[in-house]
């Protein structure tokens, strides 16, 4: 109730709004002032935007306008400039906030510590650490073990169908990357035996744009039984063995091929920060229909915002996708 009253008083009367001065002449400063002006419910009122490195002018402006907070968006200022500005704000009881402009520095997971009197900020790859890692691994072991026991009769049926239709092994063992290591990725064989050897001949028919991944509808290498298994997404059930072994997790980014990773740009490689998964946020949000950059964005969001509840939601959505979505090829 108090927050609602505060929002109304700020939006209608400007009462209680924090008066801020934005220091910086970059696009971030301009965007910040614009967004504050559009949404008074944020609780801020922009009273001035200052560009330049005249520290005396900036300090005088802060005092004259009676600012409550100072937002600094340009990090190219000298160390002396920053020291003077921070000291002045502390002296005048003005809140000082620094907005990093480098996307590589932005992170939702960080930890503040002190080492020998020096403040340290640790930017973490993910919040999946400590007990979170223990809980996730425990879920993987229990779920994969139960799953393998329950679907073992189905394994026998699929093994018979695969061997009955074409010559070759029941399973295929593919090299994939999970986290920072390679492993043998198990699947029911859904293609003819020499499928990988024929892949270079089909590159021209690749329908997956915006990245190094290959996807082709009506791939001639797929067998009839393989097409059926892909349609209801049961060709990947042997991955439960990989989960039990600890190669991958139930939920995580898609397992990546070593030759694909060789073509990734630096920001793409964030998806290697944690173990790959049988399913993941990108898989339940469009899978192969997604642009590669969108897939990376979704996997990066998962890495930054992992929680047990998020894993459960993705698993439930995967179940719905298996039963009701027939877009797989």
PDB file of C-alpha atoms in Angstrom:
ATOM      1  CA  UNK A   1       0.000   0.000   0.000  1.00  0.00           C
ATOM      2  CA  UNK A   2       2.815   2.376   0.891  1.00  0.00           C
ATOM      3  CA  UNK A   3       4.577   1.634  -2.407  1.00  0.00           C
ATOM      4  CA  UNK A   4       1.343   2.319  -4.318  1.00  0.00           C
ATOM      5  CA  UNK A   5       0.822   5.646  -2.565  1.00  0.00           C
ATOM      6  CA  UNK A   6       4.433   6.571  -3.231  1.00  0.00           C
ATOM      7  CA  UNK A   7       4.069   5.737  -6.929  1.00  0.00           C
ATOM      8  CA  UNK A   8       0.907   7.840  -7.230  1.00  0.00           C
ATOM      9  CA  UNK A   9       2.436  10.803  -5.408  1.00  0.00           C
ATOM     10  CA  UNK A  10       5.512  10.678  -7.637  1.00  0.00           C
ATOM     11  CA  UNK A  11       3.562  10.282 -10.887  1.00  0.00           C
ATOM     12  CA  UNK A  12       0.926  12.959 -10.211  1.00  0.00           C
ATOM     13  CA  UNK A  13       2.626  15.481  -7.982  1.00  0.00           C
ATOM     14  CA  UNK A  14       6.343  14.733  -8.213  1.00  0.00           C
ATOM     15  CA  UNK A  15       6.335  14.339  -4.457  1.00  0.00           C
ATOM     16  CA  UNK A  16       9.009  11.994  -3.141  1.00  0.00           C
ATOM     17  CA  UNK A  17      10.829  11.625  -6.468  1.00  0.00           C
ATOM     18  CA  UNK A  18      14.599  11.319  -6.282  1.00  0.00           C
ATOM     19  CA  UNK A  19      16.187  14.240  -8.097  1.00  0.00           C
ATOM     20  CA  UNK A  20      19.069  12.949 -10.193  1.00  0.00           C
ATOM     21  CA  UNK A  21      21.863  14.429 -12.260  1.00  0.00           C
ATOM     22  CA  UNK A  22      23.257  12.296 -15.066  1.00  0.00           C
ATOM     23  CA  UNK A  23      26.954  12.798 -15.790  1.00  0.00           C
ATOM     24  CA  UNK A  24      28.027  11.639 -19.239  1.00  0.00           C
ATOM     25  CA  UNK A  25      27.490  12.508 -22.873  1.00  0.00           C
ATOM     26  CA  UNK A  26      27.166   9.013 -24.316  1.00  0.00           C
ATOM     27  CA  UNK A  27      24.108   7.168 -25.612  1.00  0.00           C
ATOM     28  CA  UNK A  28      23.564   5.512 -22.239  1.00  0.00           C
ATOM     29  CA  UNK A  29      23.137   8.908 -20.568  1.00  0.00           C
ATOM     30  CA  UNK A  30      20.674  10.060 -23.233  1.00  0.00           C
ATOM     31  CA  UNK A  31      18.661   6.833 -22.978  1.00  0.00           C
ATOM     32  CA  UNK A  32      18.619   7.024 -19.191  1.00  0.00           C
ATOM     33  CA  UNK A  33      17.221  10.573 -19.150  1.00  0.00           C
ATOM     34  CA  UNK A  34      14.637   9.619 -21.780  1.00  0.00           C
ATOM     35  CA  UNK A  35      13.422   6.560 -19.889  1.00  0.00           C
ATOM     36  CA  UNK A  36      13.126   8.475 -16.627  1.00  0.00           C
ATOM     37  CA  UNK A  37      11.020  11.104 -18.375  1.00  0.00           C
ATOM     38  CA  UNK A  38       8.717   8.480 -19.863  1.00  0.00           C
ATOM     39  CA  UNK A  39       7.986   6.626 -16.631  1.00  0.00           C
ATOM     40  CA  UNK A  40       7.581   8.764 -13.492  1.00  0.00           C
ATOM     41  CA  UNK A  41       6.592   5.612 -11.578  1.00  0.00           C
ATOM     42  CA  UNK A  42      10.291   4.758 -11.489  1.00  0.00           C
ATOM     43  CA  UNK A  43      10.536   7.295  -8.710  1.00  0.00           C
ATOM     44  CA  UNK A  44      13.171   9.463 -10.370  1.00  0.00           C
ATOM     45  CA  UNK A  45      13.142  12.993 -11.684  1.00  0.00           C
ATOM     46  CA  UNK A  46      15.962  13.972 -14.015  1.00  0.00           C
ATOM     47  CA  UNK A  47      16.944  17.565 -13.336  1.00  0.00           C
ATOM     48  CA  UNK A  48      20.151  17.844 -15.360  1.00  0.00           C
ATOM     49  CA  UNK A  49      22.436  16.012 -17.775  1.00  0.00           C
ATOM     50  CA  UNK A  50      26.072  17.150 -17.753  1.00  0.00           C
ATOM     51  CA  UNK A  51      28.721  16.381 -20.339  1.00  0.00           C
ATOM     52  CA  UNK A  52      32.418  17.210 -20.194  1.00  0.00           C
ATOM     53  CA  UNK A  53      35.154  16.690 -17.624  1.00  0.00           C
ATOM     54  CA  UNK A  54      35.097  20.054 -15.791  1.00  0.00           C
ATOM     55  CA  UNK A  55      34.877  18.661 -12.265  1.00  0.00           C
ATOM     56  CA  UNK A  56      34.357  22.092 -10.651  1.00  0.00           C
ATOM     57  CA  UNK A  57      31.392  22.821 -12.931  1.00  0.00           C
ATOM     58  CA  UNK A  58      29.852  19.434 -12.191  1.00  0.00           C
ATOM     59  CA  UNK A  59      30.252  19.796  -8.426  1.00  0.00           C
ATOM     60  CA  UNK A  60      28.762  23.289  -8.517  1.00  0.00           C
ATOM     61  CA  UNK A  61      25.786  22.022 -10.538  1.00  0.00           C
ATOM     62  CA  UNK A  62      25.125  19.209  -8.087  1.00  0.00           C
ATOM     63  CA  UNK A  63      25.058  21.669  -5.192  1.00  0.00           C
ATOM     64  CA  UNK A  64      22.968  24.280  -7.003  1.00  0.00           C
ATOM     65  CA  UNK A  65      20.210  21.888  -8.098  1.00  0.00           C
ATOM     66  CA  UNK A  66      20.098  19.982  -4.832  1.00  0.00           C
ATOM     67  CA  UNK A  67      20.464  16.551  -6.388  1.00  0.00           C
ATOM     68  CA  UNK A  68      19.618  13.433  -4.390  1.00  0.00           C
ATOM     69  CA  UNK A  69      21.594  11.106  -6.651  1.00  0.00           C
ATOM     70  CA  UNK A  70      24.291  11.275  -9.305  1.00  0.00           C
ATOM     71  CA  UNK A  71      24.425   8.723 -12.109  1.00  0.00           C
ATOM     72  CA  UNK A  72      27.757   8.417 -13.922  1.00  0.00           C
ATOM     73  CA  UNK A  73      27.508   6.657 -17.305  1.00  0.00           C
ATOM     74  CA  UNK A  74      30.831   7.509 -18.923  1.00  0.00           C
ATOM     75  CA  UNK A  75      33.736   5.439 -17.576  1.00  0.00           C
ATOM     76  CA  UNK A  76      36.460   7.218 -19.541  1.00  0.00           C
ATOM     77  CA  UNK A  77      37.005   9.865 -16.885  1.00  0.00           C
ATOM     78  CA  UNK A  78      40.334   9.918 -15.070  1.00  0.00           C
ATOM     79  CA  UNK A  79      40.895   8.314 -11.668  1.00  0.00           C
ATOM     80  CA  UNK A  80      41.303  11.775 -10.097  1.00  0.00           C
ATOM     81  CA  UNK A  81      37.975  12.904 -11.572  1.00  0.00           C
ATOM     82  CA  UNK A  82      36.182   9.863 -10.149  1.00  0.00           C
ATOM     83  CA  UNK A  83      37.849  10.270  -6.755  1.00  0.00           C
ATOM     84  CA  UNK A  84      36.777  13.929  -6.507  1.00  0.00           C
ATOM     85  CA  UNK A  85      33.224  13.178  -7.621  1.00  0.00           C
ATOM     86  CA  UNK A  86      32.752  10.254  -5.218  1.00  0.00           C
ATOM     87  CA  UNK A  87      34.270  12.199  -2.308  1.00  0.00           C
ATOM     88  CA  UNK A  88      32.021  15.205  -2.990  1.00  0.00           C
ATOM     89  CA  UNK A  89      28.904  13.023  -3.139  1.00  0.00           C
ATOM     90  CA  UNK A  90      29.791  11.351   0.136  1.00  0.00           C
ATOM     91  CA  UNK A  91      30.429  14.725   1.760  1.00  0.00           C
ATOM     92  CA  UNK A  92      27.086  16.130   0.595  1.00  0.00           C
ATOM     93  CA  UNK A  93      25.168  12.887   1.324  1.00  0.00           C
ATOM     94  CA  UNK A  94      24.361  12.462  -2.351  1.00  0.00           C
ATOM     95  CA  UNK A  95      23.964   8.897  -3.598  1.00  0.00           C
ATOM     96  CA  UNK A  96      26.558   8.028  -6.254  1.00  0.00           C
ATOM     97  CA  UNK A  97      25.803   5.330  -8.838  1.00  0.00           C
ATOM     98  CA  UNK A  98      28.012   4.085 -11.645  1.00  0.00           C
ATOM     99  CA  UNK A  99      26.432   2.513 -14.708  1.00  0.00           C
ATOM    100  CA  UNK A 100      28.917   0.277 -16.557  1.00  0.00           C
ATOM    101  CA  UNK A 101      28.692   0.746 -20.315  1.00  0.00           C
ATOM    102  CA  UNK A 102      30.590  -2.375 -21.330  1.00  0.00           C
ATOM    103  CA  UNK A 103      28.280  -5.310 -22.004  1.00  0.00           C
ATOM    104  CA  UNK A 104      31.068  -7.650 -20.972  1.00  0.00           C
ATOM    105  CA  UNK A 105      31.026  -6.204 -17.475  1.00  0.00           C
ATOM    106  CA  UNK A 106      27.288  -6.428 -16.985  1.00  0.00           C
ATOM    107  CA  UNK A 107      26.330  -9.397 -14.832  1.00  0.00           C
ATOM    108  CA  UNK A 108      23.462 -10.340 -12.580  1.00  0.00           C
ATOM    109  CA  UNK A 109      25.651 -12.586 -10.433  1.00  0.00           C
ATOM    110  CA  UNK A 110      28.363 -10.970  -8.377  1.00  0.00           C
ATOM    111  CA  UNK A 111      29.839 -11.165  -4.916  1.00  0.00           C
ATOM    112  CA  UNK A 112      31.487  -8.402  -2.916  1.00  0.00           C
ATOM    113  CA  UNK A 113      34.410  -9.258  -0.646  1.00  0.00           C
ATOM    114  CA  UNK A 114      37.316  -7.541   1.068  1.00  0.00           C
ATOM    115  CA  UNK A 115      40.890  -8.754   0.634  1.00  0.00           C
ATOM    116  CA  UNK A 116      43.573  -7.163   2.784  1.00  0.00           C
ATOM    117  CA  UNK A 117      41.492  -4.020   3.081  1.00  0.00           C
ATOM    118  CA  UNK A 118      40.807  -3.858  -0.670  1.00  0.00           C
ATOM    119  CA  UNK A 119      37.226  -4.145  -1.951  1.00  0.00           C
ATOM    120  CA  UNK A 120      36.785  -6.953  -4.499  1.00  0.00           C
ATOM    121  CA  UNK A 121      33.850  -7.570  -6.804  1.00  0.00           C
ATOM    122  CA  UNK A 122      33.712 -11.087  -8.250  1.00  0.00           C
ATOM    123  CA  UNK A 123      31.706 -11.380 -11.459  1.00  0.00           C
ATOM    124  CA  UNK A 124      30.400 -14.943 -11.494  1.00  0.00           C
ATOM    125  CA  UNK A 125      29.606 -17.021 -14.557  1.00  0.00           C
ATOM    126  CA  UNK A 126      26.340 -18.161 -12.982  1.00  0.00           C
ATOM    127  CA  UNK A 127      24.600 -18.395  -9.634  1.00  0.00           C
ATOM    128  CA  UNK A 128      24.657 -22.171 -10.073  1.00  0.00           C
ATOM    129  CA  UNK A 129      27.336 -22.634  -7.440  1.00  0.00           C
ATOM    130  CA  UNK A 130      27.585 -24.096  -3.980  1.00  0.00           C
ATOM    131  CA  UNK A 131      24.370 -25.771  -2.846  1.00  0.00           C
ATOM    132  CA  UNK A 132      22.722 -24.923  -6.153  1.00  0.00           C
ATOM    133  CA  UNK A 133      25.163 -27.226  -7.927  1.00  0.00           C
ATOM    134  CA  UNK A 134      24.567 -29.982  -5.338  1.00  0.00           C
ATOM    135  CA  UNK A 135      20.784 -29.727  -5.676  1.00  0.00           C
ATOM    136  CA  UNK A 136      20.914 -29.754  -9.484  1.00  0.00           C
ATOM    137  CA  UNK A 137      23.210 -32.796  -9.589  1.00  0.00           C
ATOM    138  CA  UNK A 138      21.027 -34.657  -7.077  1.00  0.00           C
ATOM    139  CA  UNK A 139      17.962 -34.015  -9.232  1.00  0.00           C
ATOM    140  CA  UNK A 140      19.855 -35.233 -12.304  1.00  0.00           C
ATOM    141  CA  UNK A 141      20.860 -38.523 -10.656  1.00  0.00           C
ATOM    142  CA  UNK A 142      17.438 -39.326  -9.209  1.00  0.00           C
ATOM    143  CA  UNK A 143      15.445 -38.352 -12.314  1.00  0.00           C
ATOM    144  CA  UNK A 144      17.747 -40.067 -14.832  1.00  0.00           C
ATOM    145  CA  UNK A 145      17.896 -43.291 -12.818  1.00  0.00           C
ATOM    146  CA  UNK A 146      14.116 -43.489 -12.467  1.00  0.00           C
ATOM    147  CA  UNK A 147      13.670 -42.563 -16.134  1.00  0.00           C
ATOM    148  CA  UNK A 148      16.052 -45.277 -17.381  1.00  0.00           C
ATOM    149  CA  UNK A 149      14.240 -47.929 -15.320  1.00  0.00           C
ATOM    150  CA  UNK A 150      10.758 -46.889 -16.440  1.00  0.00           C
ATOM    151  CA  UNK A 151      11.496 -46.624 -20.165  1.00  0.00           C
ATOM    152  CA  UNK A 152      13.711 -49.715 -20.496  1.00  0.00           C
ATOM    153  CA  UNK A 153      10.878 -51.686 -22.237  1.00  0.00           C
ATOM    154  CA  UNK A 154      10.587 -48.885 -24.800  1.00  0.00           C
ATOM    155  CA  UNK A 155      14.332 -49.113 -25.408  1.00  0.00           C
ATOM    156  CA  UNK A 156      13.944 -52.767 -26.384  1.00  0.00           C
ATOM    157  CA  UNK A 157      11.152 -51.984 -28.872  1.00  0.00           C
ATOM    158  CA  UNK A 158      13.044 -49.120 -30.501  1.00  0.00           C
ATOM    159  CA  UNK A 159      16.219 -51.192 -30.715  1.00  0.00           C
ATOM    160  CA  UNK A 160      14.324 -53.899 -32.638  1.00  0.00           C
ATOM    161  CA  UNK A 161      12.756 -51.360 -35.048  1.00  0.00           C
ATOM    162  CA  UNK A 162      16.068 -49.628 -35.776  1.00  0.00           C
ATOM    163  CA  UNK A 163      17.877 -52.911 -36.530  1.00  0.00           C
ATOM    164  CA  UNK A 164      14.915 -54.204 -38.549  1.00  0.00           C
ATOM    165  CA  UNK A 165      14.850 -51.221 -40.921  1.00  0.00           C
ATOM    166  CA  UNK A 166      18.521 -50.503 -41.669  1.00  0.00           C
ATOM    167  CA  UNK A 167      21.964 -51.898 -41.154  1.00  0.00           C
ATOM    168  CA  UNK A 168      24.049 -50.228 -38.466  1.00  0.00           C
ATOM    169  CA  UNK A 169      24.279 -49.720 -34.701  1.00  0.00           C
ATOM    170  CA  UNK A 170      21.282 -49.046 -32.455  1.00  0.00           C
ATOM    171  CA  UNK A 171      22.951 -46.054 -30.826  1.00  0.00           C
ATOM    172  CA  UNK A 172      25.169 -43.353 -32.253  1.00  0.00           C
ATOM    173  CA  UNK A 173      27.970 -41.863 -30.193  1.00  0.00           C
ATOM    174  CA  UNK A 174      28.635 -38.258 -31.208  1.00  0.00           C
ATOM    175  CA  UNK A 175      31.332 -35.934 -29.969  1.00  0.00           C
ATOM    176  CA  UNK A 176      29.808 -32.986 -28.149  1.00  0.00           C
ATOM    177  CA  UNK A 177      30.993 -30.311 -25.731  1.00  0.00           C
ATOM    178  CA  UNK A 178      29.446 -29.774 -22.305  1.00  0.00           C
ATOM    179  CA  UNK A 179      30.910 -27.061 -20.129  1.00  0.00           C
ATOM    180  CA  UNK A 180      34.620 -27.138 -20.856  1.00  0.00           C
ATOM    181  CA  UNK A 181      35.088 -30.756 -21.953  1.00  0.00           C
ATOM    182  CA  UNK A 182      34.148 -33.107 -24.779  1.00  0.00           C
ATOM    183  CA  UNK A 183      32.143 -36.293 -24.247  1.00  0.00           C
ATOM    184  CA  UNK A 184      30.398 -39.043 -26.225  1.00  0.00           C
ATOM    185  CA  UNK A 185      26.765 -38.044 -26.707  1.00  0.00           C
ATOM    186  CA  UNK A 186      24.321 -40.989 -27.010  1.00  0.00           C
ATOM    187  CA  UNK A 187      21.233 -41.036 -29.225  1.00  0.00           C
ATOM    188  CA  UNK A 188      19.143 -43.654 -30.946  1.00  0.00           C
ATOM    189  CA  UNK A 189      20.349 -43.828 -34.537  1.00  0.00           C
ATOM    190  CA  UNK A 190      17.811 -41.965 -36.662  1.00  0.00           C
ATOM    191  CA  UNK A 191      19.917 -41.694 -39.838  1.00  0.00           C
ATOM    192  CA  UNK A 192      21.646 -44.044 -42.215  1.00  0.00           C
ATOM    193  CA  UNK A 193      24.990 -45.386 -41.081  1.00  0.00           C
ATOM    194  CA  UNK A 194      27.281 -42.975 -42.998  1.00  0.00           C
ATOM    195  CA  UNK A 195      25.225 -39.816 -42.338  1.00  0.00           C
ATOM    196  CA  UNK A 196      28.132 -37.645 -41.153  1.00  0.00           C
ATOM    197  CA  UNK A 197      30.137 -38.413 -44.280  1.00  0.00           C
ATOM    198  CA  UNK A 198      27.285 -37.074 -46.440  1.00  0.00           C
ATOM    199  CA  UNK A 199      26.821 -33.849 -44.449  1.00  0.00           C
ATOM    200  CA  UNK A 200      29.262 -31.713 -46.532  1.00  0.00           C
ATOM    201  CA  UNK A 201      27.185 -32.511 -49.638  1.00  0.00           C
ATOM    202  CA  UNK A 202      24.060 -31.059 -47.996  1.00  0.00           C
ATOM    203  CA  UNK A 203      25.504 -27.813 -46.585  1.00  0.00           C
ATOM    204  CA  UNK A 204      23.938 -25.820 -49.440  1.00  0.00           C
ATOM    205  CA  UNK A 205      20.483 -26.873 -48.168  1.00  0.00           C
ATOM    206  CA  UNK A 206      21.054 -25.622 -44.628  1.00  0.00           C
ATOM    207  CA  UNK A 207      17.897 -23.841 -43.388  1.00  0.00           C
ATOM    208  CA  UNK A 208      19.410 -22.581 -40.133  1.00  0.00           C
ATOM    209  CA  UNK A 209      20.559 -18.986 -40.712  1.00  0.00           C
ATOM    210  CA  UNK A 210      22.431 -16.568 -38.474  1.00  0.00           C
ATOM    211  CA  UNK A 211      24.988 -19.032 -37.151  1.00  0.00           C
ATOM    212  CA  UNK A 212      27.112 -22.128 -37.729  1.00  0.00           C
ATOM    213  CA  UNK A 213      24.382 -24.716 -36.955  1.00  0.00           C
ATOM    214  CA  UNK A 214      22.990 -27.111 -39.570  1.00  0.00           C
ATOM    215  CA  UNK A 215      19.303 -27.987 -39.899  1.00  0.00           C
ATOM    216  CA  UNK A 216      17.444 -29.376 -42.882  1.00  0.00           C
ATOM    217  CA  UNK A 217      13.808 -30.381 -43.129  1.00  0.00           C
ATOM    218  CA  UNK A 218      13.202 -33.605 -45.033  1.00  0.00           C
ATOM    219  CA  UNK A 219      16.844 -34.574 -44.593  1.00  0.00           C
ATOM    220  CA  UNK A 220      17.355 -37.557 -46.943  1.00  0.00           C
ATOM    221  CA  UNK A 221      19.695 -39.204 -44.447  1.00  0.00           C
ATOM    222  CA  UNK A 222      16.877 -39.744 -41.908  1.00  0.00           C
ATOM    223  CA  UNK A 223      15.292 -43.208 -41.842  1.00  0.00           C
ATOM    224  CA  UNK A 224      11.551 -43.883 -41.502  1.00  0.00           C
ATOM    225  CA  UNK A 225      11.910 -45.086 -37.920  1.00  0.00           C
ATOM    226  CA  UNK A 226      14.236 -42.165 -37.261  1.00  0.00           C
ATOM    227  CA  UNK A 227      11.680 -39.683 -38.559  1.00  0.00           C
ATOM    228  CA  UNK A 228       9.060 -41.181 -36.245  1.00  0.00           C
ATOM    229  CA  UNK A 229      11.385 -40.998 -33.238  1.00  0.00           C
ATOM    230  CA  UNK A 230      12.277 -37.391 -34.011  1.00  0.00           C
ATOM    231  CA  UNK A 231       8.633 -36.468 -34.445  1.00  0.00           C
ATOM    232  CA  UNK A 232       7.816 -37.495 -30.882  1.00  0.00           C
ATOM    233  CA  UNK A 233      11.303 -36.634 -29.640  1.00  0.00           C
ATOM    234  CA  UNK A 234      12.257 -40.031 -28.249  1.00  0.00           C
ATOM    235  CA  UNK A 235      15.507 -40.412 -30.190  1.00  0.00           C
ATOM    236  CA  UNK A 236      17.243 -38.484 -27.400  1.00  0.00           C
ATOM    237  CA  UNK A 237      16.145 -40.743 -24.514  1.00  0.00           C
ATOM    238  CA  UNK A 238      19.580 -42.443 -24.263  1.00  0.00           C
ATOM    239  CA  UNK A 239      20.906 -39.092 -23.107  1.00  0.00           C
ATOM    240  CA  UNK A 240      19.572 -40.054 -19.674  1.00  0.00           C
ATOM    241  CA  UNK A 241      22.664 -42.271 -19.450  1.00  0.00           C
ATOM    242  CA  UNK A 242      24.825 -39.190 -20.121  1.00  0.00           C
ATOM    243  CA  UNK A 243      22.924 -37.397 -17.357  1.00  0.00           C
ATOM    244  CA  UNK A 244      23.510 -40.243 -14.906  1.00  0.00           C
ATOM    245  CA  UNK A 245      27.226 -40.265 -15.796  1.00  0.00           C
ATOM    246  CA  UNK A 246      27.448 -36.516 -15.195  1.00  0.00           C
ATOM    247  CA  UNK A 247      28.337 -35.595 -18.788  1.00  0.00           C
ATOM    248  CA  UNK A 248      25.289 -33.355 -19.089  1.00  0.00           C
ATOM    249  CA  UNK A 249      22.361 -32.213 -16.963  1.00  0.00           C
ATOM    250  CA  UNK A 250      18.609 -32.595 -17.413  1.00  0.00           C
ATOM    251  CA  UNK A 251      18.344 -28.860 -18.114  1.00  0.00           C
ATOM    252  CA  UNK A 252      20.952 -26.658 -19.729  1.00  0.00           C
ATOM    253  CA  UNK A 253      22.137 -25.248 -23.065  1.00  0.00           C
ATOM    254  CA  UNK A 254      22.149 -27.501 -26.117  1.00  0.00           C
ATOM    255  CA  UNK A 255      25.194 -29.814 -26.385  1.00  0.00           C
ATOM    256  CA  UNK A 256      27.508 -28.222 -28.959  1.00  0.00           C
ATOM    257  CA  UNK A 257      29.614 -29.787 -31.681  1.00  0.00           C
ATOM    258  CA  UNK A 258      33.369 -29.066 -31.541  1.00  0.00           C
ATOM    259  CA  UNK A 259      33.407 -27.919 -35.186  1.00  0.00           C
ATOM    260  CA  UNK A 260      30.545 -25.508 -34.495  1.00  0.00           C
ATOM    261  CA  UNK A 261      32.299 -24.025 -31.458  1.00  0.00           C
ATOM    262  CA  UNK A 262      35.352 -23.317 -33.598  1.00  0.00           C
ATOM    263  CA  UNK A 263      33.169 -20.820 -35.531  1.00  0.00           C
ATOM    264  CA  UNK A 264      31.556 -19.173 -32.487  1.00  0.00           C
ATOM    265  CA  UNK A 265      32.207 -15.553 -31.644  1.00  0.00           C
ATOM    266  CA  UNK A 266      33.378 -14.725 -28.131  1.00  0.00           C
ATOM    267  CA  UNK A 267      29.932 -13.885 -26.708  1.00  0.00           C
ATOM    268  CA  UNK A 268      28.530 -17.161 -28.090  1.00  0.00           C
ATOM    269  CA  UNK A 269      30.884 -19.129 -25.859  1.00  0.00           C
ATOM    270  CA  UNK A 270      29.035 -18.093 -22.725  1.00  0.00           C
ATOM    271  CA  UNK A 271      26.784 -21.114 -23.344  1.00  0.00           C
ATOM    272  CA  UNK A 272      29.767 -23.262 -22.340  1.00  0.00           C
ATOM    273  CA  UNK A 273      29.807 -21.814 -18.814  1.00  0.00           C
ATOM    274  CA  UNK A 274      27.765 -24.728 -17.433  1.00  0.00           C
ATOM    275  CA  UNK A 275      26.931 -28.293 -18.395  1.00  0.00           C
ATOM    276  CA  UNK A 276      24.771 -28.816 -21.455  1.00  0.00           C
ATOM    277  CA  UNK A 277      21.277 -30.284 -21.000  1.00  0.00           C
ATOM    278  CA  UNK A 278      18.836 -32.785 -22.464  1.00  0.00           C
ATOM    279  CA  UNK A 279      16.400 -29.895 -22.643  1.00  0.00           C
ATOM    280  CA  UNK A 280      16.697 -26.178 -22.010  1.00  0.00           C
ATOM    281  CA  UNK A 281      15.102 -22.777 -22.235  1.00  0.00           C
ATOM    282  CA  UNK A 282      15.985 -22.403 -25.911  1.00  0.00           C
ATOM    283  CA  UNK A 283      14.660 -25.867 -26.765  1.00  0.00           C
ATOM    284  CA  UNK A 284      11.234 -25.183 -25.247  1.00  0.00           C
ATOM    285  CA  UNK A 285      11.102 -21.698 -26.773  1.00  0.00           C
ATOM    286  CA  UNK A 286      11.390 -22.632 -30.423  1.00  0.00           C
ATOM    287  CA  UNK A 287      14.403 -24.930 -30.753  1.00  0.00           C
ATOM    288  CA  UNK A 288      15.562 -25.131 -34.377  1.00  0.00           C
ATOM    289  CA  UNK A 289      13.083 -22.424 -35.439  1.00  0.00           C
ATOM    290  CA  UNK A 290      15.041 -19.857 -33.420  1.00  0.00           C
ATOM    291  CA  UNK A 291      17.686 -17.593 -34.834  1.00  0.00           C
ATOM    292  CA  UNK A 292      21.096 -18.628 -33.483  1.00  0.00           C
ATOM    293  CA  UNK A 293      21.593 -15.302 -31.662  1.00  0.00           C
ATOM    294  CA  UNK A 294      18.191 -15.731 -30.002  1.00  0.00           C
ATOM    295  CA  UNK A 295      19.153 -19.223 -28.889  1.00  0.00           C
ATOM    296  CA  UNK A 296      22.369 -17.897 -27.358  1.00  0.00           C
ATOM    297  CA  UNK A 297      20.418 -15.104 -25.671  1.00  0.00           C
ATOM    298  CA  UNK A 298      17.960 -17.545 -24.078  1.00  0.00           C
ATOM    299  CA  UNK A 299      20.714 -19.891 -22.907  1.00  0.00           C
ATOM    300  CA  UNK A 300      22.640 -16.925 -21.482  1.00  0.00           C
ATOM    301  CA  UNK A 301      19.518 -15.823 -19.588  1.00  0.00           C
ATOM    302  CA  UNK A 302      19.204 -19.318 -18.127  1.00  0.00           C
ATOM    303  CA  UNK A 303      22.854 -19.308 -17.038  1.00  0.00           C
ATOM    304  CA  UNK A 304      22.489 -15.914 -15.360  1.00  0.00           C
ATOM    305  CA  UNK A 305      19.152 -16.669 -13.688  1.00  0.00           C
ATOM    306  CA  UNK A 306      19.293 -20.362 -12.790  1.00  0.00           C
ATOM    307  CA  UNK A 307      16.976 -21.594 -10.072  1.00  0.00           C
ATOM    308  CA  UNK A 308      15.463 -24.962  -9.170  1.00  0.00           C
ATOM    309  CA  UNK A 309      12.011 -23.597  -9.979  1.00  0.00           C
ATOM    310  CA  UNK A 310      13.202 -22.515 -13.439  1.00  0.00           C
ATOM    311  CA  UNK A 311      14.498 -26.053 -14.056  1.00  0.00           C
ATOM    312  CA  UNK A 312      11.150 -27.529 -13.005  1.00  0.00           C
ATOM    313  CA  UNK A 313       9.226 -25.179 -15.310  1.00  0.00           C
ATOM    314  CA  UNK A 314      11.462 -26.076 -18.267  1.00  0.00           C
ATOM    315  CA  UNK A 315      11.014 -29.813 -17.585  1.00  0.00           C
ATOM    316  CA  UNK A 316       7.221 -29.390 -17.451  1.00  0.00           C
ATOM    317  CA  UNK A 317       7.223 -27.374 -20.679  1.00  0.00           C
ATOM    318  CA  UNK A 318       9.367 -30.074 -22.277  1.00  0.00           C
ATOM    319  CA  UNK A 319       6.742 -32.677 -21.384  1.00  0.00           C
ATOM    320  CA  UNK A 320       4.021 -30.578 -23.000  1.00  0.00           C
ATOM    321  CA  UNK A 321       6.176 -30.090 -26.081  1.00  0.00           C
ATOM    322  CA  UNK A 322       6.759 -33.839 -26.456  1.00  0.00           C
ATOM    323  CA  UNK A 323       3.034 -34.611 -26.355  1.00  0.00           C
ATOM    324  CA  UNK A 324       1.570 -31.673 -28.253  1.00  0.00           C
ATOM    325  CA  UNK A 325       4.275 -30.213 -30.528  1.00  0.00           C
ATOM    326  CA  UNK A 326       4.964 -32.082 -33.765  1.00  0.00           C
ATOM    327  CA  UNK A 327       7.270 -29.524 -35.381  1.00  0.00           C
ATOM    328  CA  UNK A 328      10.436 -31.574 -34.826  1.00  0.00           C
ATOM    329  CA  UNK A 329      12.212 -32.897 -37.907  1.00  0.00           C
TER     330      UNK A 329
END
